[in-house]
One Martini backbone bead per residue (centre of mass of N, CA, C, O) as a GRO file, in nm:
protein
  245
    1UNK     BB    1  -9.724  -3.057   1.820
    2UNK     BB    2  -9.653  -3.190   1.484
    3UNK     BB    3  -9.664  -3.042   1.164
    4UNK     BB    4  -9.610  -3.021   0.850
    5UNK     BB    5  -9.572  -2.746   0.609
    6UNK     BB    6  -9.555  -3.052   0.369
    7UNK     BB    7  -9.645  -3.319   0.274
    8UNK     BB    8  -9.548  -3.389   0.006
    9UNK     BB    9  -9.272  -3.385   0.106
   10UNK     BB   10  -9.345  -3.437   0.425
   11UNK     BB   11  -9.366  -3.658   0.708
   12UNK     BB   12  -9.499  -3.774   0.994
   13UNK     BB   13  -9.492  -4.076   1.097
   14UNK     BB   14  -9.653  -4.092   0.827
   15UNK     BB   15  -9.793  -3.797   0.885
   16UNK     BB   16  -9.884  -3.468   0.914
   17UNK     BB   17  -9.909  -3.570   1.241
   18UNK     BB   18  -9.762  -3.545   1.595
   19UNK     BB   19  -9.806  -3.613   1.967
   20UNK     BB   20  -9.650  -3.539   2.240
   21UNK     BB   21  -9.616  -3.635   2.624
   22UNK     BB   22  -9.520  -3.522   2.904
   23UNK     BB   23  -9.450  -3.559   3.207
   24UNK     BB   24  -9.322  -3.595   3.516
   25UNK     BB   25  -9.142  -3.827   3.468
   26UNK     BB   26  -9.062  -3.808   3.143
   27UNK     BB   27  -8.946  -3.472   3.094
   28UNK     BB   28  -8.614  -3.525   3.041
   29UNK     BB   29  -8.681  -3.777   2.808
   30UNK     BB   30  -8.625  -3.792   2.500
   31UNK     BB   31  -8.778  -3.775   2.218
   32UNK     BB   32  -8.878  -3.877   1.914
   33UNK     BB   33  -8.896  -3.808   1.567
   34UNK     BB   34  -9.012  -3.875   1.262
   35UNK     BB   35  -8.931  -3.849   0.912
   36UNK     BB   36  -9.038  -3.818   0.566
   37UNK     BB   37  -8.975  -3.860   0.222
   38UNK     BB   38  -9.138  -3.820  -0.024
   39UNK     BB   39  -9.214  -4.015  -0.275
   40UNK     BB   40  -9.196  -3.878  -0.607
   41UNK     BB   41  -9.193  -3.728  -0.966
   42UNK     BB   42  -9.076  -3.458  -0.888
   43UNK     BB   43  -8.908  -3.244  -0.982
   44UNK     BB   44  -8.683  -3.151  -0.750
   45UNK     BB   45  -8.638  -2.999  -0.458
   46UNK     BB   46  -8.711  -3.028  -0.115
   47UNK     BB   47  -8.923  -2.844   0.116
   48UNK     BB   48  -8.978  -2.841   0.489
   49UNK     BB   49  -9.171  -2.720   0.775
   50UNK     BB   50  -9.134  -2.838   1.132
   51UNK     BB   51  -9.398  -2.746   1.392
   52UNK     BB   52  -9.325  -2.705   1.747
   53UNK     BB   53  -9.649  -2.710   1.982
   54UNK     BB   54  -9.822  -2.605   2.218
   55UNK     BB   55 -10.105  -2.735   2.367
   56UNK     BB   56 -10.321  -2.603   2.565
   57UNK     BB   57 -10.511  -2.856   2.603
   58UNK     BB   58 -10.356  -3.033   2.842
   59UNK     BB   59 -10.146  -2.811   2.980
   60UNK     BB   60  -9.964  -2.659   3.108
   61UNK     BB   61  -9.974  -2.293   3.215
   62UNK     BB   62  -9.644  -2.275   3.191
   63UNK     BB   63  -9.667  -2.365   2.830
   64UNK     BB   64  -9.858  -2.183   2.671
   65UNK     BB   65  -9.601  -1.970   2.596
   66UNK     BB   66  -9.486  -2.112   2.413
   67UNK     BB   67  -9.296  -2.125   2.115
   68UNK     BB   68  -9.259  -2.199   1.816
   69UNK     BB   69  -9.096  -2.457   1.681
   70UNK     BB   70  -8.853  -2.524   1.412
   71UNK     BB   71  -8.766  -2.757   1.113
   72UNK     BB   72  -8.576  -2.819   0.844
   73UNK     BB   73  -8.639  -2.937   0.548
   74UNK     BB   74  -8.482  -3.150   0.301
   75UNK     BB   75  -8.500  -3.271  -0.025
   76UNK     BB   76  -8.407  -3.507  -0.207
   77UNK     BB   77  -8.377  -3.622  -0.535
   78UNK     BB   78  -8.453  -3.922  -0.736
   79UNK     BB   79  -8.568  -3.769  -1.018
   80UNK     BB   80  -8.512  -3.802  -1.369
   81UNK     BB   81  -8.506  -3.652  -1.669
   82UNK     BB   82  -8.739  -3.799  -1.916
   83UNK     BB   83  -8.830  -4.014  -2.217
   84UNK     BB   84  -9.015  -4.301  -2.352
   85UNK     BB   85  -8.994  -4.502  -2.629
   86UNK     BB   86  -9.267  -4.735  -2.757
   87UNK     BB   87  -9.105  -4.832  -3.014
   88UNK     BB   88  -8.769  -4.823  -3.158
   89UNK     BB   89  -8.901  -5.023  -3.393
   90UNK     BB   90  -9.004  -5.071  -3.722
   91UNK     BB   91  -9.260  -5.263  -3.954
   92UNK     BB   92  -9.305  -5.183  -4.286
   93UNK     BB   93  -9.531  -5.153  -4.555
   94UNK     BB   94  -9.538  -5.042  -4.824
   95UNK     BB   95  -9.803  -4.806  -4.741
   96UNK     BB   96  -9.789  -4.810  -4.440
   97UNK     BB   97  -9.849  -4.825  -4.084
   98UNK     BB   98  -9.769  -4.670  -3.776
   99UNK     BB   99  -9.696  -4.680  -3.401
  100UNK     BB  100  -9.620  -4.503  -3.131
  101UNK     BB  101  -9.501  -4.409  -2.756
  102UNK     BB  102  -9.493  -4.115  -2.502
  103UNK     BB  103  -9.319  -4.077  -2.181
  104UNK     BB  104  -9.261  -3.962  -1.925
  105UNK     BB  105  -9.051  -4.010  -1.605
  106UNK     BB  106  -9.116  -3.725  -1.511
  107UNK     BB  107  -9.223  -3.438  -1.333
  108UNK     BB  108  -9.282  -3.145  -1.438
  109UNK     BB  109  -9.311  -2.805  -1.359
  110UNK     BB  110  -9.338  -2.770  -1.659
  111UNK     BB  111  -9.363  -2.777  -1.941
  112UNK     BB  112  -9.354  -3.031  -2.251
  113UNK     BB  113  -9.194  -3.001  -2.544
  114UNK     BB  114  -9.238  -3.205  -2.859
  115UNK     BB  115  -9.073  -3.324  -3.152
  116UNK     BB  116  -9.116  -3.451  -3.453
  117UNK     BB  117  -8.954  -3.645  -3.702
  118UNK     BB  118  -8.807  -3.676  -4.042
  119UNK     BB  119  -8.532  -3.813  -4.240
  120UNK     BB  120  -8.764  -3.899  -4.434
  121UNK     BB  121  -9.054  -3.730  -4.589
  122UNK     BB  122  -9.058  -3.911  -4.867
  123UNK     BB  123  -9.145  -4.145  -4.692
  124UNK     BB  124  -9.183  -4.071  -4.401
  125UNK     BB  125  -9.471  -3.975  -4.257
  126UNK     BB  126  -9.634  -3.756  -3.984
  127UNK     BB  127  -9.928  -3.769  -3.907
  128UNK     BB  128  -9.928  -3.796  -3.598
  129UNK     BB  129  -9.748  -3.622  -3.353
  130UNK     BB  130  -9.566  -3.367  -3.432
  131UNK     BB  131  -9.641  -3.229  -3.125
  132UNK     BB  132  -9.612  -3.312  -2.764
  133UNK     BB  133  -9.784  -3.200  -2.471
  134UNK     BB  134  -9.672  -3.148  -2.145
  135UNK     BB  135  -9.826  -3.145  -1.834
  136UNK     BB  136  -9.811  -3.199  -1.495
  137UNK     BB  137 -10.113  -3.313  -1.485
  138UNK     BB  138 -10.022  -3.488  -1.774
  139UNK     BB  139  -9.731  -3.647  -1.741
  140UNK     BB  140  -9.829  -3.988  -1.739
  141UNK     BB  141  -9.957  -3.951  -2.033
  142UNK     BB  142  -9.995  -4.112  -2.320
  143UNK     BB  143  -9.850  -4.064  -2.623
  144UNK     BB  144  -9.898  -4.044  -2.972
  145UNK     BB  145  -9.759  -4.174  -3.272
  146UNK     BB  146  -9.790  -4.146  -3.665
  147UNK     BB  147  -9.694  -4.343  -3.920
  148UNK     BB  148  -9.619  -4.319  -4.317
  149UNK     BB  149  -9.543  -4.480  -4.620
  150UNK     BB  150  -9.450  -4.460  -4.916
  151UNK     BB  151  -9.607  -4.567  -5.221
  152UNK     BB  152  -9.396  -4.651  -5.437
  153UNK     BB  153  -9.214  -4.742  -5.754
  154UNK     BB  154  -8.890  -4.657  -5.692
  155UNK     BB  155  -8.866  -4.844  -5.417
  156UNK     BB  156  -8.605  -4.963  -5.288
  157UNK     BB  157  -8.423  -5.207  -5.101
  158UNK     BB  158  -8.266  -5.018  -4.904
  159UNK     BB  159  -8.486  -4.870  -4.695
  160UNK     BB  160  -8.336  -4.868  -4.409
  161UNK     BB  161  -8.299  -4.703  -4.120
  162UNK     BB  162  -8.478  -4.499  -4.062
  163UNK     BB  163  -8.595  -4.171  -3.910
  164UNK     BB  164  -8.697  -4.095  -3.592
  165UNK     BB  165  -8.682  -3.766  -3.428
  166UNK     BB  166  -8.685  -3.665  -3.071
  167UNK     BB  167  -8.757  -3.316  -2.947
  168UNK     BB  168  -8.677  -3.100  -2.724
  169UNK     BB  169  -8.816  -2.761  -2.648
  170UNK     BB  170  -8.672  -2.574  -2.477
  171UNK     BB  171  -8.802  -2.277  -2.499
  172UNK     BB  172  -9.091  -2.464  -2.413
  173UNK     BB  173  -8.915  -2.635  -2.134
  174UNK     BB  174  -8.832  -2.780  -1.916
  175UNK     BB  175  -8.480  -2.756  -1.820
  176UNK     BB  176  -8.457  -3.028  -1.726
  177UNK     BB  177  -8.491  -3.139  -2.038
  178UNK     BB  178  -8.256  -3.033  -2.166
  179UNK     BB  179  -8.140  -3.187  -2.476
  180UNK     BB  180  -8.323  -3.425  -2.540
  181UNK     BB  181  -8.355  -3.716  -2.687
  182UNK     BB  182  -8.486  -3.969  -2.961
  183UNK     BB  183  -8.539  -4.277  -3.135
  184UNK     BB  184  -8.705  -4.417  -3.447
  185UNK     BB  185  -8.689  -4.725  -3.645
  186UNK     BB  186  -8.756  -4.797  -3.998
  187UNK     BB  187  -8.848  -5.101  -4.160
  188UNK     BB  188  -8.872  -5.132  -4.481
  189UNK     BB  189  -9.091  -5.366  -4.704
  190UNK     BB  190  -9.092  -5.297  -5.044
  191UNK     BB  191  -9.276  -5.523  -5.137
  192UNK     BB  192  -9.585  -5.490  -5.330
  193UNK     BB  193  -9.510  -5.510  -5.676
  194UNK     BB  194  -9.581  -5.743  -5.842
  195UNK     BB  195  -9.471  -5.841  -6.197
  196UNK     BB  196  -9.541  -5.722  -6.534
  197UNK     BB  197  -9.631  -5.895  -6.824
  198UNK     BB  198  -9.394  -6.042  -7.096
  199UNK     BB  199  -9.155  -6.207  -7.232
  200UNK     BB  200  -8.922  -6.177  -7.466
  201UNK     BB  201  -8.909  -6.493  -7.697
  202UNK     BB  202  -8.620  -6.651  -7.877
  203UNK     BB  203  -8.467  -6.853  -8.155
  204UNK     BB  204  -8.123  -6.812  -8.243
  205UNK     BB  205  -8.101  -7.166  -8.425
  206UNK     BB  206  -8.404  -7.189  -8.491
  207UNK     BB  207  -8.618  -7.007  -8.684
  208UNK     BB  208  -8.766  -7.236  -8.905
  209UNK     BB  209  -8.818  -7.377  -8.633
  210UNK     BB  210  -8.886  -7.528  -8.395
  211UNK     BB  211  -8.757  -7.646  -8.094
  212UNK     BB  212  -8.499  -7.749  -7.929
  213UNK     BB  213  -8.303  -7.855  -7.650
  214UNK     BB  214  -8.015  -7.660  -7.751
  215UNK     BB  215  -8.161  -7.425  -7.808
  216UNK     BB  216  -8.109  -7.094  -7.840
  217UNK     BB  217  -8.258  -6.808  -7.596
  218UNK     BB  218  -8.418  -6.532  -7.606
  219UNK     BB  219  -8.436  -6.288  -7.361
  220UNK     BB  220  -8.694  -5.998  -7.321
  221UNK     BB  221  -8.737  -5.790  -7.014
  222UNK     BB  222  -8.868  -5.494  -7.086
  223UNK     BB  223  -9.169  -5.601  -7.069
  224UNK     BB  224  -9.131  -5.551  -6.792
  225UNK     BB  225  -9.283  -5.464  -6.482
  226UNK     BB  226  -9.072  -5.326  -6.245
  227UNK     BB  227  -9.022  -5.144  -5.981
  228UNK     BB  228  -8.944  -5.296  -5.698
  229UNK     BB  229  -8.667  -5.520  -5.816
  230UNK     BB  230  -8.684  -5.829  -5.835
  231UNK     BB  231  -8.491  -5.917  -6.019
  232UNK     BB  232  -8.224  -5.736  -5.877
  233UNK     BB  233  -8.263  -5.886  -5.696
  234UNK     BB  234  -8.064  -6.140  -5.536
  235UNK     BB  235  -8.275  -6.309  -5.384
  236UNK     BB  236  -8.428  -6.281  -5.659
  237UNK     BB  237  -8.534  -6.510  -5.960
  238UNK     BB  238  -8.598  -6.562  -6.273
  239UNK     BB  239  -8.834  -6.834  -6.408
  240UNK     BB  240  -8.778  -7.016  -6.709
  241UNK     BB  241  -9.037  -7.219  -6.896
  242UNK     BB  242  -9.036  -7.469  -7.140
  243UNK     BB  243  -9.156  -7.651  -7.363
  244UNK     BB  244  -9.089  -7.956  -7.633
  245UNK     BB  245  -9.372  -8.046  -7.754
   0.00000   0.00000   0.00000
């Protein structure tokens, strides 16, 4: 009888055992044994030994005290330690809430701690999942990073390209993670606050009659209220409107 160690490493025959019989007749002709490595998603290096072993029960009584034999086996890792964000990249309007998926890529051995940060706290912050803990049984259900803008008024069209910046807490996570981080790029949004108002407009060619074709206009745009620059975007501009009845 052959039989794994553990299975979880190595396996018979694609089986925990299997076992072999040799007769009188075809005694002295190697028979072959396969086994098989686990593919797993556990970090790290496995070992199992393979224990062949005589079954007292239907042999020769003259095999029943052979020592059991054995065999090492080592199992080399295909799985590299990381974790997936996803998505990479957040649209959202100013005053807006958004949120991301963090999942690891790979069983660590021990847990794995991540912190969440904002690149700019007064604009962007983390409402949940500001440390995220991974721990072996549950290491491949996703957890949520929630994130909100703040609503600004002198919030400028400038915004884009903030950053979420995700690290693993060395100190606190399996060695394999360590110095692991990730981003997400966050695009605001900002026009959300249209100009509140009205111009005051002067007729500086003929003050002492109504306006004519020809005659200018002043415009004083100081009593409209735009705190979110949209008079100042190059992309929009004021357009303004008169009588000639």
């Amino acid at each position: 009888t052959i039989v794994s160690g553990d299975p979880r490493v190595v396996m018979v025959s694609e089986t925990e055992t299997e076992s072999l019989t040799f007769t009188m007749e075809n005694w002295d002709i190697g028979q072959e044994v396969t086994v098989h490595g686990v593919n797993n998603d556990t970090l790290g290096e496995g070992s199992a030994t393979i224990t062949l072993s005589v079954e007292d029960e239907g042999s020769d009584d003259a095999f029943t005290d052979v020592e059991d034999q054995t065999v090492a086996v080592k199992v080399t890792d295909n799985d590299a330690a990381g974790f997936t964000v996803l998505p990479t990249t957040l649209d959202l309007q100013e005053g807006g809430s958004g949120s991301f998926k963090v999942k690891l890529d790979a069983e660590p051995l021990s847990p794995v701690v991540l912190t969440v940060e904002s690149s700019d706290t007064d604009t962007v912050s983390i409402t949940d999942g500001a440390t995220l803990t991974f721990t072996p049984s549950k290491w491949d259900e996703e957890q949520m990073v929630a994130v909100k803008v703040t609503d600004k008024d002198d919030l400028i069209n400038e915004i884009n390209g903030l950053i979420i910046n995700l690290f693993v807490v060395d100190a606190h996570s399996d060695n394999d993670f360590d110095d692991l981080n990730r981003q997400v790029q966050i695009f605001v949004n900002n026009i959300n606050d249209l100009p509140e108002g009205r111009p005051t407009i002067t007729n500086t060619t003929g003050l002492d009659r109504p306006p004519k074709e020809d005659d200018l206009l002043g415009v004083d745009v100081s009593t409209i209220k735009d705190d979110d620059g949209i008079g100042s975007d190059p992309e929009w501009s004021y357009q303004w409107y008169r009588s000639l009845d």
